Amino acid sequence: MADAKVIPFDEDGRRRRATEGAQGAGRASGRGRDRDAGTGGAQAARAAAPVPEQARAPVEAAEADAADEPAPGGGWEAKAARGLAFLRRRVTGDYEVDDFGYDAELTDQVLMSVLRPVYESYFRVEVKGIENIPSDGAALVVANHSGTLPLDGLMLQVAVHDHHPADRRLRLLAADLVFMLPLVNELARKAGHTLACAEDAQRLLSSGEVVGVMPEGFKGLGKPFAERYKLQRFGRGGFVSTALRTGAPIVPCSIVGAEEIYPMLGNSRTMARLLGLPYFPVTATFPWLGPLGAVPLPTKWTIQFGEPIPTDGYAPEAADDPMLMFNLTDQVRETIQHTLYKLLVQRRSVFF
């Protein structure tokens, strides 16, 4: 299988496309951009003057690709044709990834299609305040973390992908463990996730991306059911420092419903040490029912995005002020906690 093209970042962190060697042949490579104009120009040139055989071959190949490209439509024939075209691009390496390994086409057409039924039909997620994420430019979405397995991060990604009016994409910061697991590592990179470190977060924000972070980490993800919806410590405020350095607004996000998908009754520390995991959950169904116990409960979810907290009004040296970072971190945490309580009061049932 051919390698994908990599879209590098320049020194300012802004994405730039790799320049194709031959401009005309590059535009006619099968991506569908300006194909009609390129093909029409090639036909006019051949009608006006003889074209050498070696120059005619790339143009004719581009015309053949244009004829094979499926037209948009909802019929099964059109869908099958688009699927075949997608597979052809995969095999030939005719797709792009950025420096972090993000594969936008694979995410949009495959990964989101797999997650969407879980989002819409199983957890029946309701989204509020999605317009609080800016239509352009950088933003840092800060959310609570829970549920034993990090399904809340995936549902948050679908919420932004499917509901934002400006078609924004969420780039999640993930723990080291995610990138140590076979297959999970590759899928996470393809979906746009990257390591939860200040350097990667700053590069993404500097390039105008929407970045998602869950500062509770494993402390929130693996907390017992008795402590549900009680936020854990938000680390040392590193996400606030990154937002201050890039001037990105902080968007608090509260997620209700994830706490109950795997009610964690205990933690087997012995098994956790043997497997090299931060915790080994014991729930009402796992490990007693084996693989069946890993099926989450079909709770009803609500994801609410709060009003953004601006950071562009601070001086550059503010990122090194510990008191400011503490105050902003506490403000974000209190905003999320207050919204969680409000959503819980409004909730009629865990499942309906």
Short mmCIF file of C-alpha atoms in Angstrom, two decimals, residues 1-7 17 20 25-33 35 61-62 65-66 69 84-97 103-106 109 190:
data_model
loop_
_atom_site.label_atom_id
_atom_site.label_comp_id
_atom_site.label_asym_id
_atom_site.label_seq_id
_atom_site.Cartn_x
_atom_site.Cartn_y
_atom_site.Cartn_z
CA MET A 1 0.00 0.00 0.00
CA ALA A 2 1.37 3.40 -0.93
CA ASP A 3 2.20 5.93 1.76
CA ALA A 4 -0.11 8.88 2.36
CA LYS A 5 0.96 12.45 1.70
CA VAL A 6 1.89 14.34 4.87
CA ILE A 7 0.76 17.94 5.37
CA ARG A 17 -0.20 21.87 1.71
CA GLU A 20 3.01 18.94 -6.12
CA ALA A 25 -0.81 16.84 -13.35
CA GLY A 26 -1.17 17.43 -9.58
CA ARG A 27 -4.51 19.18 -9.99
CA ALA A 28 -5.71 16.31 -12.15
CA SER A 29 -4.65 13.58 -9.67
CA GLY A 30 -8.20 12.43 -8.92
CA ARG A 31 -9.05 14.62 -5.91
CA GLY A 32 -11.84 16.34 -7.77
CA ARG A 33 -10.57 19.94 -7.35
CA ARG A 35 -11.19 18.97 -12.59
CA ALA A 61 -5.09 9.62 -17.38
CA ALA A 62 -6.61 12.57 -15.49
CA ASP A 65 -10.00 9.47 -13.41
CA ALA A 66 -12.54 12.28 -13.81
CA GLU A 69 -15.25 9.78 -10.05
CA LEU A 84 -14.92 2.01 -4.23
CA ALA A 85 -13.31 5.38 -4.94
CA PHE A 86 -12.45 5.67 -1.25
CA LEU A 87 -10.87 2.22 -1.24
CA ARG A 88 -8.89 3.05 -4.38
CA ARG A 89 -7.45 6.15 -2.72
CA ARG A 90 -6.53 4.07 0.33
CA VAL A 91 -4.70 1.49 -1.75
CA THR A 92 -2.87 4.01 -3.91
CA GLY A 93 -2.01 6.35 -1.03
CA ASP A 94 -3.94 9.20 -2.64
CA TYR A 95 -4.95 10.80 0.67
CA GLU A 96 -3.42 13.21 3.16
CA VAL A 97 -2.49 13.20 6.84
CA ASP A 103 -6.61 11.45 8.51
CA ALA A 104 -9.62 13.70 7.89
CA GLU A 105 -11.14 11.55 5.12
CA LEU A 106 -10.94 8.31 7.13
CA GLN A 109 -16.24 8.60 6.21
CA LYS A 190 -6.05 8.75 12.50
#
